[in-house]
PDB file of C-alpha atoms in Angstrom:
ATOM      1  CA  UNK S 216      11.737  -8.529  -1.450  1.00 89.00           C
ATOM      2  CA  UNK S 217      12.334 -11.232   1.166  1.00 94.00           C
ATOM      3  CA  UNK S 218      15.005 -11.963   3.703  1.00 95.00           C
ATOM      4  CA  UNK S 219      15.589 -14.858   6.009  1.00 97.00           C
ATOM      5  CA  UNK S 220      18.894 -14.408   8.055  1.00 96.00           C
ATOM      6  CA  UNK S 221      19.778 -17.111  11.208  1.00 95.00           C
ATOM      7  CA  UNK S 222      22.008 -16.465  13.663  1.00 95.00           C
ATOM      8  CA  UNK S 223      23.335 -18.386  16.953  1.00 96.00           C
ATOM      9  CA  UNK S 224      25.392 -21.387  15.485  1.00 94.00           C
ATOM     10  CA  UNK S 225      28.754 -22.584  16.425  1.00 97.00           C
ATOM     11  CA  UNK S 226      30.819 -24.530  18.447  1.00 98.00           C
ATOM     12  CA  UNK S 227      29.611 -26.751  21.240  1.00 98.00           C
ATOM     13  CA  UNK S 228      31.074 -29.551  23.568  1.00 98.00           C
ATOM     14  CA  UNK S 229      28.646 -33.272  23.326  1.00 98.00           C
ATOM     15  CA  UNK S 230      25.902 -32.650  26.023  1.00 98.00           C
ATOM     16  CA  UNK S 231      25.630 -28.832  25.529  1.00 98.00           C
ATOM     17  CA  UNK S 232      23.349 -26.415  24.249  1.00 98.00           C
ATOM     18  CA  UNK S 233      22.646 -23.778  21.698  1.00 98.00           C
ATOM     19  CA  UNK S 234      19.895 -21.252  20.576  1.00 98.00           C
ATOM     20  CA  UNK S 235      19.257 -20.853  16.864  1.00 98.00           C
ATOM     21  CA  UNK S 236      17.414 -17.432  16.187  1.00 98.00           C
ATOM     22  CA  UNK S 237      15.400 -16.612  12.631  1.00 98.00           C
ATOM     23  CA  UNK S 238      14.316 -13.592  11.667  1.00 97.00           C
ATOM     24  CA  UNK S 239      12.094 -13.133   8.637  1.00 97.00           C
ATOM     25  CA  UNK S 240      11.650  -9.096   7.207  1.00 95.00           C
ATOM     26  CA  UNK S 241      10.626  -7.758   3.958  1.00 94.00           C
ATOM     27  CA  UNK S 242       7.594  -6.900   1.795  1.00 94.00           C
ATOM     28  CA  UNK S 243       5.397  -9.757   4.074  1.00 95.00           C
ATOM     29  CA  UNK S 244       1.638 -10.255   4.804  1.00 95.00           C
ATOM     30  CA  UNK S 245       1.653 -13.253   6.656  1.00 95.00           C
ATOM     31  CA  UNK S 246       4.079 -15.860   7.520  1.00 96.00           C
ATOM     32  CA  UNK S 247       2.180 -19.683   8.102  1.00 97.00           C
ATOM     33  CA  UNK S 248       4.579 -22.579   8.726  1.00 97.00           C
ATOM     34  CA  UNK S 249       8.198 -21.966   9.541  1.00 98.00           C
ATOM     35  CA  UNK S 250      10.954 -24.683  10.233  1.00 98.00           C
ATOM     36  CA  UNK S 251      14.582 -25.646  10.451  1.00 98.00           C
ATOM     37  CA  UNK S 252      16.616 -28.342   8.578  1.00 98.00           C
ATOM     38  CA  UNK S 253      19.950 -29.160   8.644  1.00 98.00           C
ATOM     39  CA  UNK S 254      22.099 -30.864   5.867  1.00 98.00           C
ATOM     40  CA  UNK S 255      25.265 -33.029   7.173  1.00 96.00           C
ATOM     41  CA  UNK S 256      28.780 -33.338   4.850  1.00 92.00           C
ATOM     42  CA  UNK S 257      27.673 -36.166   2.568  1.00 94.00           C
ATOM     43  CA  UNK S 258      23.964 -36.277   3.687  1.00 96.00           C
ATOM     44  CA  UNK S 259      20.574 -34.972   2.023  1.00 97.00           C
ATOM     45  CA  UNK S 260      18.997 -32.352   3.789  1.00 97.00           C
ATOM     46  CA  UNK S 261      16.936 -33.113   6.515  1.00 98.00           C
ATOM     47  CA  UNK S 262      13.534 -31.474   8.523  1.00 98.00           C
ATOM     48  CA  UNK S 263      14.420 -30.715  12.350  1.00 98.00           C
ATOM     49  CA  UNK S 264      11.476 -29.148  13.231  1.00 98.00           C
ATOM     50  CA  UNK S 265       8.192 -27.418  12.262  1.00 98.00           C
ATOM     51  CA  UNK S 266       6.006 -24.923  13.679  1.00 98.00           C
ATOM     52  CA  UNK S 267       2.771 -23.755  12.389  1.00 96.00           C
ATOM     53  CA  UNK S 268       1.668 -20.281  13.046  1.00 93.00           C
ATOM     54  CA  UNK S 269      -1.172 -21.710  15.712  1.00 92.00           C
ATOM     55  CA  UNK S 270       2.275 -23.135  16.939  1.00 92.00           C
ATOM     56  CA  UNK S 271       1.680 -26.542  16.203  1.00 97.00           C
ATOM     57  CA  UNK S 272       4.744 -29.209  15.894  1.00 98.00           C
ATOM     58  CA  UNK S 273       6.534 -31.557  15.043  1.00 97.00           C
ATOM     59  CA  UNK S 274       9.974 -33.098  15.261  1.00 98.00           C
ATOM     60  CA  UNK S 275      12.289 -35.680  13.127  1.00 98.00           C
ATOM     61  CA  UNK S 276      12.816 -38.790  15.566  1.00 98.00           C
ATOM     62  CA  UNK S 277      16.355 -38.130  16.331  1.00 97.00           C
ATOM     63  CA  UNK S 278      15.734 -34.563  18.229  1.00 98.00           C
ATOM     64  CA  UNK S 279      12.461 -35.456  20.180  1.00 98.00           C
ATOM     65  CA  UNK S 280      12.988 -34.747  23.836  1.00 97.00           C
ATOM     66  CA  UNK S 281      15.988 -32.954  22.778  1.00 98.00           C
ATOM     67  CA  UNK S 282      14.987 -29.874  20.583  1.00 98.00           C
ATOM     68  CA  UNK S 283      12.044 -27.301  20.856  1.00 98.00           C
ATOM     69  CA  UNK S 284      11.176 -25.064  18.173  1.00 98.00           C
ATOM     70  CA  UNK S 285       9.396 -21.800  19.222  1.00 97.00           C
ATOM     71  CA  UNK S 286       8.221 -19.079  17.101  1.00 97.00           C
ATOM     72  CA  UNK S 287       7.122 -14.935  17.716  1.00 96.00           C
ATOM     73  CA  UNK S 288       4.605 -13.730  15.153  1.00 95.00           C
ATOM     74  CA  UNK S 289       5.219 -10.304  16.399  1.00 95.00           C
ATOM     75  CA  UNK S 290       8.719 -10.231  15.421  1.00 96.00           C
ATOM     76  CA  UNK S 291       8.264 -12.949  12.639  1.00 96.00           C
ATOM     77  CA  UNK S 292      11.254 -15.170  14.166  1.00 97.00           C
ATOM     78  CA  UNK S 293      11.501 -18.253  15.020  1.00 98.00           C
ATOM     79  CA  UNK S 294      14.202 -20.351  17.363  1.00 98.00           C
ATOM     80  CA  UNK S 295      15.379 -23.633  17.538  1.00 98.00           C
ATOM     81  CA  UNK S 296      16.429 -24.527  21.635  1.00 98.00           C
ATOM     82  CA  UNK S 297      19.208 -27.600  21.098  1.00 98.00           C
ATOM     83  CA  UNK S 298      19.700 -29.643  24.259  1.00 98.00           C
ATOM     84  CA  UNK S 299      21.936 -32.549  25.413  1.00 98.00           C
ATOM     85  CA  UNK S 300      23.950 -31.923  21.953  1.00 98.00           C
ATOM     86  CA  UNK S 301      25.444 -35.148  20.300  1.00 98.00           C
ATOM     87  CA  UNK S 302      27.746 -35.434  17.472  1.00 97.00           C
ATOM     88  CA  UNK S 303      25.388 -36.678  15.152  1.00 97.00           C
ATOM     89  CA  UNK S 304      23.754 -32.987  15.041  1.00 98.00           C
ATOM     90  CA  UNK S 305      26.569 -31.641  13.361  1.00 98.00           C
ATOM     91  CA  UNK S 306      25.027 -29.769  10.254  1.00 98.00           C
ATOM     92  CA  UNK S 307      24.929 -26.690   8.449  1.00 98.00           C
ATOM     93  CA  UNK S 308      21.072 -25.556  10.140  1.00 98.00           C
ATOM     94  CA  UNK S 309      18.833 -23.682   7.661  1.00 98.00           C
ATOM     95  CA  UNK S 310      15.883 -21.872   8.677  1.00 98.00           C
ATOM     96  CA  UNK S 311      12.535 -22.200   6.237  1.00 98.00           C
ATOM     97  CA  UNK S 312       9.373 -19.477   6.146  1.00 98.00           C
ATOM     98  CA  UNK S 313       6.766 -20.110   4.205  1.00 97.00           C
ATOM     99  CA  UNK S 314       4.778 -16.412   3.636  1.00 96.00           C
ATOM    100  CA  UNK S 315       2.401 -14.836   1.888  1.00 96.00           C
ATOM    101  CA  UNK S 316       4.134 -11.315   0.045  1.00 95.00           C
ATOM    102  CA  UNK S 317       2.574  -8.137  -0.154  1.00 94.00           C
ATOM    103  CA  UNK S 318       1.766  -8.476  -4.416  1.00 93.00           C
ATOM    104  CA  UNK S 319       0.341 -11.873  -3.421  1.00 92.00           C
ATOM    105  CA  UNK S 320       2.215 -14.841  -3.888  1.00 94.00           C
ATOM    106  CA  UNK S 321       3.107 -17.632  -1.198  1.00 96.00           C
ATOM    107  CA  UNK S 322       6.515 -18.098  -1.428  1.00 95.00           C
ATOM    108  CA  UNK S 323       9.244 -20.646   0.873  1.00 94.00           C
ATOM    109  CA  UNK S 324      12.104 -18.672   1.408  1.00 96.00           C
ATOM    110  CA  UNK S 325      15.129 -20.315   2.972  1.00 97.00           C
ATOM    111  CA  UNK S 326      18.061 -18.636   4.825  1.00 96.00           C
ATOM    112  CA  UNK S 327      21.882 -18.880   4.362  1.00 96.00           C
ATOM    113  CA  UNK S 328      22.181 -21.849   6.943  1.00 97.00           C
ATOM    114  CA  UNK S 329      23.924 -21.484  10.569  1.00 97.00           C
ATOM    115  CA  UNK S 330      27.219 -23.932  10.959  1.00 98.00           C
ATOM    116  CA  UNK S 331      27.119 -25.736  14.398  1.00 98.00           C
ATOM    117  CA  UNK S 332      29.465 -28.368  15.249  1.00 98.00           C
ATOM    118  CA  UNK S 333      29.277 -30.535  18.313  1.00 98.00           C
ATOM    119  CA  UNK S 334      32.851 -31.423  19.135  1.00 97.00           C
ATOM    120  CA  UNK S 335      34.822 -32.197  22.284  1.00 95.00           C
TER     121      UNK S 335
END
């Protein structure tokens, strides 16, 4: 059994900053690509960010400059660093690890999602 759990959403004035936190535990082997998405009110859910285990990445358009995704194998977590906060990046923010179990399978496991809301 697998769990994903995120933590570190909330409530944050336009220009401000927050620090997502993901934490992956469980009956894992290995953990390759992890990411974050967020889904808007009305909207289909979107990537954010990706991060290979060699910590490669990559970035939707809108977050570039703005966003870095950083990951610790040790403690199979990753984090999302959110800068300069607009109101656009209101979302419910899901965390995604894709791992290898310990009876074999590859499996993407997604967390509960992490409210933040940008709001003056």
């Amino acid at each position: 059994q697998v769990q994903v759990v995120e933590s570190g959403g909330g409530l944050v004035q336009p220009g401000g900053s927050l620090r997502l936190s993901c934490a992956a535990s469980g009956s894992i082997v290995n953990i390759y690509d992890m990411g974050w998405y967020r889904q808007a009110p009305g909207k289909q859910r979107e990537l954010v960010a990706k991060i290979t285990r060699g910590s490669s990445t990559n970035y939707a358009d809108s977050v570039k400059g703005r966003f870095t995704i950083s990951r610790d194998n040790a403690k199979n977590t990753v984090y999302l660093q959110m800068n300069t906060l607009k109101a656009e990046d209101t979302a419910v923010y899901y965390c995604n690890v894709y791992m290898k179990t310990t009876i074999g399978t590859l499996i993407d496991s997604w967390g509960q999602g992490t409210q933040v809301t940008v709001s003056s």
